[in-house]
Coordinates of C-alpha atoms and ligand atoms in Angstrom, one line a residue:
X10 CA -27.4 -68.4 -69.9
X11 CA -30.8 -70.0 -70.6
X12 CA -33.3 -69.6 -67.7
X13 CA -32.9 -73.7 -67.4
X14 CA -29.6 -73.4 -67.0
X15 CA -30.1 -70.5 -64.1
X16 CA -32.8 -72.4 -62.7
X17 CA -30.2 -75.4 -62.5
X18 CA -27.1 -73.7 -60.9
X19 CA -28.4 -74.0 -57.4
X20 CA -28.9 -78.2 -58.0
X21 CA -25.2 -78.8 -59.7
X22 CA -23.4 -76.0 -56.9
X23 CA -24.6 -78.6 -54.5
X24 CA -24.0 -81.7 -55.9
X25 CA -20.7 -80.3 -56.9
X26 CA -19.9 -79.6 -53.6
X27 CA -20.9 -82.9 -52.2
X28 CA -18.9 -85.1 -55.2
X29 CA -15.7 -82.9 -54.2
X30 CA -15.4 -84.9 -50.9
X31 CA -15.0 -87.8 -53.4
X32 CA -11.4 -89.1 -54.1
X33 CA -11.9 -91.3 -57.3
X34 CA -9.2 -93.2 -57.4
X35 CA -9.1 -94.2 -53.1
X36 CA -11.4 -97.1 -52.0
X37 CA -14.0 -95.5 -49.3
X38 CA -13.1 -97.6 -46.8
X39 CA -9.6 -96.5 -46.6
X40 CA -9.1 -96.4 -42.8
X41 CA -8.6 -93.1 -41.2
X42 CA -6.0 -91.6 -39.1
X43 CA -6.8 -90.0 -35.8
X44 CA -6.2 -86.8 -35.6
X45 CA -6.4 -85.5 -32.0
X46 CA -3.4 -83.2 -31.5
X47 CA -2.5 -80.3 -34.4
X48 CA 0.8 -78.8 -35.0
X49 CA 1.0 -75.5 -36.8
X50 CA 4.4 -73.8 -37.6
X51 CA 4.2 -69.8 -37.9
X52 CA 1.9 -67.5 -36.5
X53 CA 1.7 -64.8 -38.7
X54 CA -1.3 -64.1 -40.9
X55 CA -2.1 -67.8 -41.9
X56 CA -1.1 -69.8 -39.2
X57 CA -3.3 -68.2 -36.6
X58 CA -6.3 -68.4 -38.3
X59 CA -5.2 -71.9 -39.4
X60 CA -5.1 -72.8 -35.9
X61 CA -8.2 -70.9 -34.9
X62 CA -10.8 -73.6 -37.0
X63 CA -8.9 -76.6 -34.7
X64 CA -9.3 -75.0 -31.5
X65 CA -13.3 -73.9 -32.2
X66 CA -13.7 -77.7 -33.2
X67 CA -11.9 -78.7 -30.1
X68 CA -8.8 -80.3 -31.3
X69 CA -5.4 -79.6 -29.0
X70 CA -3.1 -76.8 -31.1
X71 CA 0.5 -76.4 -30.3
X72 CA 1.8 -73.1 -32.4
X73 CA 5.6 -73.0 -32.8
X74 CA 7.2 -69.9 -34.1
X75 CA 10.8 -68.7 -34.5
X76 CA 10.3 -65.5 -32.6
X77 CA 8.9 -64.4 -29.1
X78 CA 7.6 -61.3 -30.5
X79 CA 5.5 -62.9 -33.7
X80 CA 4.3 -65.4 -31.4
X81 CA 3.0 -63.0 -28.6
X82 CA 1.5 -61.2 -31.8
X83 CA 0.2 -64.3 -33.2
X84 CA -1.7 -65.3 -30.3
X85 CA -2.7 -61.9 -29.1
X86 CA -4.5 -61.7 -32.7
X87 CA -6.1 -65.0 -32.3
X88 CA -7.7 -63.9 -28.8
X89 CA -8.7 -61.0 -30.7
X90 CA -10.9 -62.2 -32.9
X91 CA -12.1 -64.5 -31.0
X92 CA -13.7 -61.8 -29.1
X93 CA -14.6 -60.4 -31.7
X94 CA -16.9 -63.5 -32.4
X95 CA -18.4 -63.3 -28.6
X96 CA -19.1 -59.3 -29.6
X97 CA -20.5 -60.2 -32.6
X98 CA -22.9 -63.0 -30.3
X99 CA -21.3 -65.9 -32.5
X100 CA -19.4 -67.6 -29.5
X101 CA -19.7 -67.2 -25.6
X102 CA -17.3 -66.2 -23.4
X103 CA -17.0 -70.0 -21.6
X104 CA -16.2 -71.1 -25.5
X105 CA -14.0 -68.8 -26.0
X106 CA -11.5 -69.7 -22.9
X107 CA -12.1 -73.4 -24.0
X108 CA -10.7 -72.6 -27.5
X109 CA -8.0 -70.5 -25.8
X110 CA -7.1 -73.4 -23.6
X111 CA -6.8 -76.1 -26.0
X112 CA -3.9 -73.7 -27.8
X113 CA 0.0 -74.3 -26.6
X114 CA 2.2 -71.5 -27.9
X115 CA 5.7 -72.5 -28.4
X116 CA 9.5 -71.7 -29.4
X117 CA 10.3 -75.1 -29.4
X118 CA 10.4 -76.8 -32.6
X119 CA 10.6 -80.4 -30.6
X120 CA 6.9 -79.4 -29.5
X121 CA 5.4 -80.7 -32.7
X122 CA 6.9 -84.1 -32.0
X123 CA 3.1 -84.6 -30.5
X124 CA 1.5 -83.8 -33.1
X125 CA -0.8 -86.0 -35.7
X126 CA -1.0 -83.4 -38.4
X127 CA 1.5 -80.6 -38.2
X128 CA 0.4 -77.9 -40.8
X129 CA 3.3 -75.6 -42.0
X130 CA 2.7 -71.5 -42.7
X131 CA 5.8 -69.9 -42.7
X132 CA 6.9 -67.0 -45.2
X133 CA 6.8 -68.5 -49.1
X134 CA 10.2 -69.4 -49.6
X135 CA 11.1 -73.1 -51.0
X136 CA 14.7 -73.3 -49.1
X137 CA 13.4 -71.9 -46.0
X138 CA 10.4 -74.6 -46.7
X139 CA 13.0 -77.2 -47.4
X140 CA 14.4 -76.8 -44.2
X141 CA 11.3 -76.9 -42.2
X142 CA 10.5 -80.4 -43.7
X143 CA 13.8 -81.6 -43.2
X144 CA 13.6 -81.2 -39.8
X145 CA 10.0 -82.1 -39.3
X146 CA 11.2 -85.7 -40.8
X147 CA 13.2 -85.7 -37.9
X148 CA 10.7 -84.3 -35.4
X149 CA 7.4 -85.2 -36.0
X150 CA 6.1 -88.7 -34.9
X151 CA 5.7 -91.9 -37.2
X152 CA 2.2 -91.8 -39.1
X153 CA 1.9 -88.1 -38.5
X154 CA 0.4 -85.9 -41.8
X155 CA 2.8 -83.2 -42.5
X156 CA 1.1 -80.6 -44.3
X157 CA 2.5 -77.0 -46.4
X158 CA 0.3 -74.3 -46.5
X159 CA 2.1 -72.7 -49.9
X160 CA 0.1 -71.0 -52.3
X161 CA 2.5 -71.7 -55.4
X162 CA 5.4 -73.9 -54.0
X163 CA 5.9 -77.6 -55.7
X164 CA 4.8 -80.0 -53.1
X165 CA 6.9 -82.9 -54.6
X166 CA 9.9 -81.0 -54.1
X167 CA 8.6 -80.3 -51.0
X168 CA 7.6 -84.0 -49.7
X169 CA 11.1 -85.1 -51.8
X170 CA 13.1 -83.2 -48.2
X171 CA 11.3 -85.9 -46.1
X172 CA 12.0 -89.9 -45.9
X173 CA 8.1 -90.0 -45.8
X174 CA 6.5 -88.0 -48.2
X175 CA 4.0 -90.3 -48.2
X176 CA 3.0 -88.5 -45.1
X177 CA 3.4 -85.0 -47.4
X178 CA 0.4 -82.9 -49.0
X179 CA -0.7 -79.6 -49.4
X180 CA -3.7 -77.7 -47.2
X181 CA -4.1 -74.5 -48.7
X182 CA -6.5 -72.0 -46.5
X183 CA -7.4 -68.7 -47.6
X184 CA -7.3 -65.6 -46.1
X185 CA -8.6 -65.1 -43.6
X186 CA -8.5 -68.5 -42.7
X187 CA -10.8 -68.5 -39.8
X188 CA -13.4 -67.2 -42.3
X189 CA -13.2 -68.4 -45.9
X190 CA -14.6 -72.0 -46.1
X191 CA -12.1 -73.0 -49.3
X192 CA -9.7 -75.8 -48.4
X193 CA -7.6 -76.7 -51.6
X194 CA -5.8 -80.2 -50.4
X195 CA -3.1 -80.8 -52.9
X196 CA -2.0 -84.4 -53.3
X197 CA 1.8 -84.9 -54.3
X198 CA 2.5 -87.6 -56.7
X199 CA 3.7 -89.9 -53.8
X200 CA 0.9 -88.7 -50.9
X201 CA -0.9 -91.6 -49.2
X202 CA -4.3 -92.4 -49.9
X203 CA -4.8 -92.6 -45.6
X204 CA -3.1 -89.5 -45.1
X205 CA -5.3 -87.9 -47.9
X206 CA -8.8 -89.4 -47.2
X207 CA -7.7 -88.1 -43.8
X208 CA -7.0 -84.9 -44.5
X209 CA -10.8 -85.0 -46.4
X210 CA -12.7 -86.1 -43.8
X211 CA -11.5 -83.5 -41.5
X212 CA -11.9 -80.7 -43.7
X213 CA -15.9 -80.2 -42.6
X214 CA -14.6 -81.4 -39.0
X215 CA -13.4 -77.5 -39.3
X216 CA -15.9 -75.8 -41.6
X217 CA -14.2 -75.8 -44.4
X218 CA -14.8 -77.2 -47.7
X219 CA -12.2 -79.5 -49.4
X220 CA -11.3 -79.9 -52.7
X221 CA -8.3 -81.8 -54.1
X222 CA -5.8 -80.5 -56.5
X223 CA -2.9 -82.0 -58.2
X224 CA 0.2 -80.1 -57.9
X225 CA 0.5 -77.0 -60.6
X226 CA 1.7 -73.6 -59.7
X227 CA -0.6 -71.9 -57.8
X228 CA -2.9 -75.2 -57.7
X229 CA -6.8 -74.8 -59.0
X230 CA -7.7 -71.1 -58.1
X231 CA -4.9 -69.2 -58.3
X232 CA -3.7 -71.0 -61.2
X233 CA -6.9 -69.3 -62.7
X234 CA -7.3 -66.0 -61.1
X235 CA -3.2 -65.3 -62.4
X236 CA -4.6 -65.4 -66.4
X237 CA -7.6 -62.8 -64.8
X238 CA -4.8 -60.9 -63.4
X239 CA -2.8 -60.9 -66.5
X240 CA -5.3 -59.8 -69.0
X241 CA -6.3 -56.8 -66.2
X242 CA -2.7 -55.6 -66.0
X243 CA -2.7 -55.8 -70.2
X244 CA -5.8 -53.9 -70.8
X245 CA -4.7 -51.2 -68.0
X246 CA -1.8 -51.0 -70.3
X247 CA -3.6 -50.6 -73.2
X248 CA -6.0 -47.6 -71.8
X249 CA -8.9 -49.1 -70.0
X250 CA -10.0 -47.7 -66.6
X251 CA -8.6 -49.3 -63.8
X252 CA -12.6 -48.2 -62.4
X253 CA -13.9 -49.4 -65.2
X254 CA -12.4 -52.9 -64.9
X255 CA -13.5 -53.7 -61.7
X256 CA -16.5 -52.5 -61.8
X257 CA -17.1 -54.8 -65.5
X258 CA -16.6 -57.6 -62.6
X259 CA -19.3 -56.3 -59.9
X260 CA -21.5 -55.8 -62.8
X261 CA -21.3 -59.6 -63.0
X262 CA -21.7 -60.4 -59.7
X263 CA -18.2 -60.7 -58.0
X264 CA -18.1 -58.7 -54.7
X265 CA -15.0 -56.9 -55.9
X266 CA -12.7 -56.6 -58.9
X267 CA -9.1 -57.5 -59.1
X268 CA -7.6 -54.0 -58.2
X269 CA -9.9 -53.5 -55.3
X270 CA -8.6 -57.1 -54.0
X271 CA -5.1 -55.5 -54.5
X272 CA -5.9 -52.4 -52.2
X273 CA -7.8 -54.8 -49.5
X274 CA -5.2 -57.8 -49.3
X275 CA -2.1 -54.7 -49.8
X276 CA -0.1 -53.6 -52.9
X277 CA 2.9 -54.3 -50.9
X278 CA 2.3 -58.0 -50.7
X279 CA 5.5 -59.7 -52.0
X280 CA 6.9 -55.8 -52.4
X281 CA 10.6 -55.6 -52.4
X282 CA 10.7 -53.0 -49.9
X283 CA 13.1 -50.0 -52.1
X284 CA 10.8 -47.6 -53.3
X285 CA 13.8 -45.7 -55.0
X286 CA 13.3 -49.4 -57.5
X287 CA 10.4 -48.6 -59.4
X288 CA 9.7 -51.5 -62.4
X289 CA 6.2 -51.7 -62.3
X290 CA 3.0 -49.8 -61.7
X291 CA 2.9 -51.8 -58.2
X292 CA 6.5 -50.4 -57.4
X293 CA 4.7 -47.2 -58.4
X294 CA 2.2 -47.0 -56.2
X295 CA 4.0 -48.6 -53.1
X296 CA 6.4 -45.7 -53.9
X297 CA 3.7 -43.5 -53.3
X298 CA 2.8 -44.8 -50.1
X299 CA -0.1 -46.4 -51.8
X300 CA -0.2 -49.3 -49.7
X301 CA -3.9 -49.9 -50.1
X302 CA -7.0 -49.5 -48.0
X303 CA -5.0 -49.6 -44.7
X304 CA -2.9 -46.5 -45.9
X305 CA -6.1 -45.0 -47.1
X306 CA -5.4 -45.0 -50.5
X307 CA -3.8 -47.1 -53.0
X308 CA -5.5 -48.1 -56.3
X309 CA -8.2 -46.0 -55.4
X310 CA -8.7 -43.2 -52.8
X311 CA -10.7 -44.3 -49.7
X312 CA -12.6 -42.3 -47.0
X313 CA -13.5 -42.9 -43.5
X314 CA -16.1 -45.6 -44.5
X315 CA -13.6 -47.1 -46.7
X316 CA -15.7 -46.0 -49.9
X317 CA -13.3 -46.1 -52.6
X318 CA -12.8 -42.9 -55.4
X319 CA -10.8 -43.3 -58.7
X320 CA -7.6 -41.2 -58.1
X321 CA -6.2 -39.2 -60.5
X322 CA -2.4 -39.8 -59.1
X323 CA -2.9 -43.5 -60.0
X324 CA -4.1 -42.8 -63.2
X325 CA -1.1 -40.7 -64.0
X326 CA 1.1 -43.4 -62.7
X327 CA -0.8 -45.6 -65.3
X328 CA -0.5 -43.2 -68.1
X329 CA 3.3 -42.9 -67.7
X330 CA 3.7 -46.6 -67.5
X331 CA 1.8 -46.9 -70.6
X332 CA 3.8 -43.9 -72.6
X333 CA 7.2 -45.6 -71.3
X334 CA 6.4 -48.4 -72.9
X335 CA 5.1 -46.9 -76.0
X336 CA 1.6 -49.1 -75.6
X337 CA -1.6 -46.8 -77.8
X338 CA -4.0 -46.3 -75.7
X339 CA -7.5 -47.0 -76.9
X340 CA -11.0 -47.3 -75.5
X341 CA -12.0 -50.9 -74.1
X342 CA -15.4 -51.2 -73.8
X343 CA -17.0 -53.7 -71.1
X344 CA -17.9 -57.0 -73.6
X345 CA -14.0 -56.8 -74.2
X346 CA -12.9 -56.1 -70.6
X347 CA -15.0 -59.5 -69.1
X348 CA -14.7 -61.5 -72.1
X349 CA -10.4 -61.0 -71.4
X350 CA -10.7 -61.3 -67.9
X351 CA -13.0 -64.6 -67.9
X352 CA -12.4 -66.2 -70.9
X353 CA -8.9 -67.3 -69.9
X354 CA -9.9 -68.5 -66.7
X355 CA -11.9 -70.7 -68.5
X356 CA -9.3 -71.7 -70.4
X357 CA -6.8 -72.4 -67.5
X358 CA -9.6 -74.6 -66.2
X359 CA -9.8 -76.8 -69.3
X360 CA -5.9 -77.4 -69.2
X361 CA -6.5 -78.0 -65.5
X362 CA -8.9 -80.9 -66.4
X363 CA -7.1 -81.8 -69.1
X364 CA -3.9 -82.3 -66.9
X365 CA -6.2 -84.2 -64.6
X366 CA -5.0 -81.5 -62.0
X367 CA -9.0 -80.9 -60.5
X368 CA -11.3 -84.3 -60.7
X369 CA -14.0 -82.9 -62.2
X370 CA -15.6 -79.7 -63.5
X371 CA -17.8 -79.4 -61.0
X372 CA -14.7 -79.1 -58.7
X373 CA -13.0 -76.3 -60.4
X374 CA -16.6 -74.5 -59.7
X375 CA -16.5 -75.7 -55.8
X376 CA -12.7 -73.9 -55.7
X377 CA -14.4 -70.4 -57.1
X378 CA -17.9 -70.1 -55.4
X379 CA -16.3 -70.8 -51.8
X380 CA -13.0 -69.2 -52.7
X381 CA -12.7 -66.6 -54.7
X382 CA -16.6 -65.1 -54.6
X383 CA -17.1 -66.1 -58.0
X384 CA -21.1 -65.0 -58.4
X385 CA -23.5 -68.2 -57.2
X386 CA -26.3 -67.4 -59.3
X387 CA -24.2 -68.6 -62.4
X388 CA -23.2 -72.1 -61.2
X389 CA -19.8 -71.5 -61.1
X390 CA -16.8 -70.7 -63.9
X391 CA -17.1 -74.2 -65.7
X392 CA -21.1 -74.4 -65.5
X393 CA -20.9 -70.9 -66.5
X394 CA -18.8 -71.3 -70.1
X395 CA -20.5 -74.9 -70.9
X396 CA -24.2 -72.7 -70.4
X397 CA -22.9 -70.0 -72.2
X398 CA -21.3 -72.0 -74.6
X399 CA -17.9 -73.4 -75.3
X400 CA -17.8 -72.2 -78.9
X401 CA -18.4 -68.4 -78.0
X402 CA -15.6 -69.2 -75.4
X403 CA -12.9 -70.5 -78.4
X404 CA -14.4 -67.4 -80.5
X405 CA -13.4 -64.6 -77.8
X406 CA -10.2 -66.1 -77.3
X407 CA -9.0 -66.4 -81.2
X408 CA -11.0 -63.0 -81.2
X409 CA -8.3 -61.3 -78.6
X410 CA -5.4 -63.4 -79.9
X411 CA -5.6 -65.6 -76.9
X412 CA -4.8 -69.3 -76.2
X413 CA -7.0 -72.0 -76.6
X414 CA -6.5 -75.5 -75.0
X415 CA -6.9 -78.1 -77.7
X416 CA -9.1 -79.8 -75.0
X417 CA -11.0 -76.8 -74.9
X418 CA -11.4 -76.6 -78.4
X419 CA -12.7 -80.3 -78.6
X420 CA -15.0 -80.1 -76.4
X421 CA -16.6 -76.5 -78.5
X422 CA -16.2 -78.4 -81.6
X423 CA -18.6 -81.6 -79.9
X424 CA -21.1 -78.6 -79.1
X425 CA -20.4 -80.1 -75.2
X426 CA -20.0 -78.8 -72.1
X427 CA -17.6 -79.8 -69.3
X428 CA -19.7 -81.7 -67.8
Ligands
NAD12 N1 -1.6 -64.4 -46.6 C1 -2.4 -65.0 -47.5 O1 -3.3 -64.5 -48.0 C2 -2.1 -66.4 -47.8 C3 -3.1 -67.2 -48.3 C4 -2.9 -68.6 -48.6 C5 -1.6 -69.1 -48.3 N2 -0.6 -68.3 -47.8 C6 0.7 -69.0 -47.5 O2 0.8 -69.2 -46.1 C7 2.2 -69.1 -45.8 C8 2.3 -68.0 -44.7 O3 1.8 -66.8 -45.1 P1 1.4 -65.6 -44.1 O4 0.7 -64.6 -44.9 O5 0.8 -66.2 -42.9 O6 2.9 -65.1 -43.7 P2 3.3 -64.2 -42.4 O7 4.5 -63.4 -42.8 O8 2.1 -63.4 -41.9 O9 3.6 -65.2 -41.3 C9 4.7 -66.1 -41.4 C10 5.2 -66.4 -40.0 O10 6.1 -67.5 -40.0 C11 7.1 -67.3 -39.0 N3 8.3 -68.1 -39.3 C12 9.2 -67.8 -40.2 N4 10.2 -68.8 -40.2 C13 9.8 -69.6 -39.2 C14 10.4 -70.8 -38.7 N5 11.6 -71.3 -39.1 N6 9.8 -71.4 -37.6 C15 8.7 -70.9 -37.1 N7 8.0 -69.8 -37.6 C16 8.6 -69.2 -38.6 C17 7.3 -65.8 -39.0 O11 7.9 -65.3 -37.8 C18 5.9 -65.3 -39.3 O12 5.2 -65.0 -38.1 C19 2.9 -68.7 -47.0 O13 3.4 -69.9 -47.6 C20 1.9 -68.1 -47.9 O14 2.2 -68.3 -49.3 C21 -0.8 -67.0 -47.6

């Protein structure tokens, strides 16, 4: 990148951010719903730190879960960090009990009948998803929003369960969703323009920021991050470093690569549980007990301070995966290793502006920067390829054998950016 273009990624980050609030196709006057009382359906990992930004900003939660135990758990964690926060001098105690108060923990499904947004975060599964909508069609009051928090899951099919799905969206929150300010709001093909201007305007109401997606597997940023993950799994494959891979990504600026996100968020994430089933290099490791950082060692070995050391046991693992499938092994020096694991992003993000799945460039670049830790300094994944140039983008691709978007390719051909 030129030093111009450096010197204006800090200008287009935030006018990025601020034209994300934008729906272009919704009049801004579209009136508003109220939201005053929140529903939110499971209490597990998501849905308590879902509810947690309401009851800081002092809207009413009622958390409904199937069982007494996860619900106990659920809230218990939620109290949790909350005093964590008054440890850490970023609440007081008074606050704290005021969030705490505004929270009703429930068994009762019927409880969410009160609710003007009811946001659902049980385990990713469409029929058990299905279901839930089903019966919130039947539960929840007239007007209310009724939102999924899937990460993958077709909200169409989704909405298509209800007699409303105008009332039907996506609000997907990252992990830990207390903390990360991303909120990817998906809009079906039938979601109301009130219920999504809502939905908008309350997204800094709760600290986060909001930008829409249309709906595509794994919407804007995971859509991406699954072609980074696929070119890391093929290069491990093909004899680079596991190390040396992430590390190609913290020389660039990201705050961890993709197999030290495995080891923090857990390899046995979506595991199926037999380790006596071993398929894949995951399997492998889970096998192995090498859950991740919580077990003390997954991809990597970890000490007391959690300071990670190649291990030679997951190497081997990777070596006999590799032989098994008769892959050569050859050395993959760093230009390679981040061209193939950003390159295709890139590419993904061109589709996804092609499909008119983000509005804008600029919003694909919102999505990674508050997201995914994509490196500020660079403007973001679309400001970063149109600065570096689209053409050397199209050149690495054909260069690896990879796709190229047609749209992609037009654009390099016009010498333009995204923008
Ligand atoms: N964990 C993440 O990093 C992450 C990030 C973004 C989105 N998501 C999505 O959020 C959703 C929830 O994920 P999670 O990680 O919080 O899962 P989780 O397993 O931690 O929690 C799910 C909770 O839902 C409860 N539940 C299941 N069926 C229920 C029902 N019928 N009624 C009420 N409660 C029920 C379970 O008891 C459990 O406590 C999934 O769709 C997931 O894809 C997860």
């Amino acid at each position: 990148m030129t030093s111009e273009a450096l010197a204006g990624a800090k200008e287009h980050i935030e006018t990025a951010r601020a034209n994300a609030a934008k729906i272009d196709d919704i009049a801004a006057d579209t009136a508003l719903k109220p939201i005053r009382q929140v529903g939110v359906l499971g209490a597990g990992t998501m849905g308590g730190g879902i509810a947690m930004n309401f009851l800081t900003a002092g809207i009413p939660v009622t958390i409904v879960e199937a069982e007494q135990a996860n619900l106990d758990k659920g809230v218990a964690t939620i109290r949790k960090n909350y005093e964590n926060s008054v440890k850490r001098g970023k609440m007081t105690r008074d606050e704290v009990e005021a969030a705490m108060a505004r929270l009703t923990p429930s068994l009762e499904f019927a409880d969410l009948g009160r609710a003007d947004l009811v946001i659902e975060a049980v385990y990713e599964n469409m029929d058990l998803k299905k279901d839930i909508f089903a019966k919130l069609d039947k539960t929840a009051k007239p007007g209310a929003i009724l939102a999924s928090n899937t990460s993958y899951l077709n909200v169409d099919e989704i909405a298509a369960q209800t007699a409303r799905p105008e009332a039907v969206l996506g609000m997907h929150f990252f992990s830990p969703a207390n903390i990360m300010k991303l909120l990817e709001v998906v809009r079906g093909a039938k979601t109301g323009d009130a219920e999504l201007a809502t939905v908008m305007d309350l997204a800094p109401r709760i600290g986060k920021v909001a930008v829409v997606s249309g709906v595509c597997p794994g919407f804007i940023g995971n859509r991406m991050l699954s072609q980074r993950q696929q070119q890391a799994q093929a290069m491990l494959m093909e004899g680079a470093a596991y190390n040396e891979i992430d590390d190609v990504l913290l020389e660039f600026g990201f705050p961890m690569g993709p197999f030290q996100m495995g080891d923090l968020a857990g390899n046995d994430v979506g595991w199926h549980r037999d380790p006596t089933r071993v398929e894949t290099i995951r399997d492998a490791l889970c096998a192995a007990g090498r859950l991740g950082q919580k077990a003390g060692k997954g991809w990597y070995d970890y000490d007391e301070n959690r300071q990670r050391t190649p291990s030679d046991v997951t190497r081997k693992i990777v070596a006999d995966f590799a032989a098994k499938a008769g892959k050569p092994q050859r050395a993959i020096g760093k230009d390679e290793i981040r061209e193939r694991l950003l390159y295709p992003m890139i590419n993904e993000g061109a589709k996804i502006l092609d499909e008119g799945m983000a509005q804008r460039p600029g919003d694909i670049d919102t999505v990674w920067l508050n997201g995914y830790g994509w490196p500020a300094w660079t403007g973001g994944p679309m400001y970063w390829a149109s600065h570096e140039g689209l053409d050397k983008v199209v050149a690495g691709l054909e260069r690896y054998g990879l796709e190229v978007s047609p749209y992609l390719r037009r654009k390099a051909e016009a010498g333009q950016g995204f923008d």
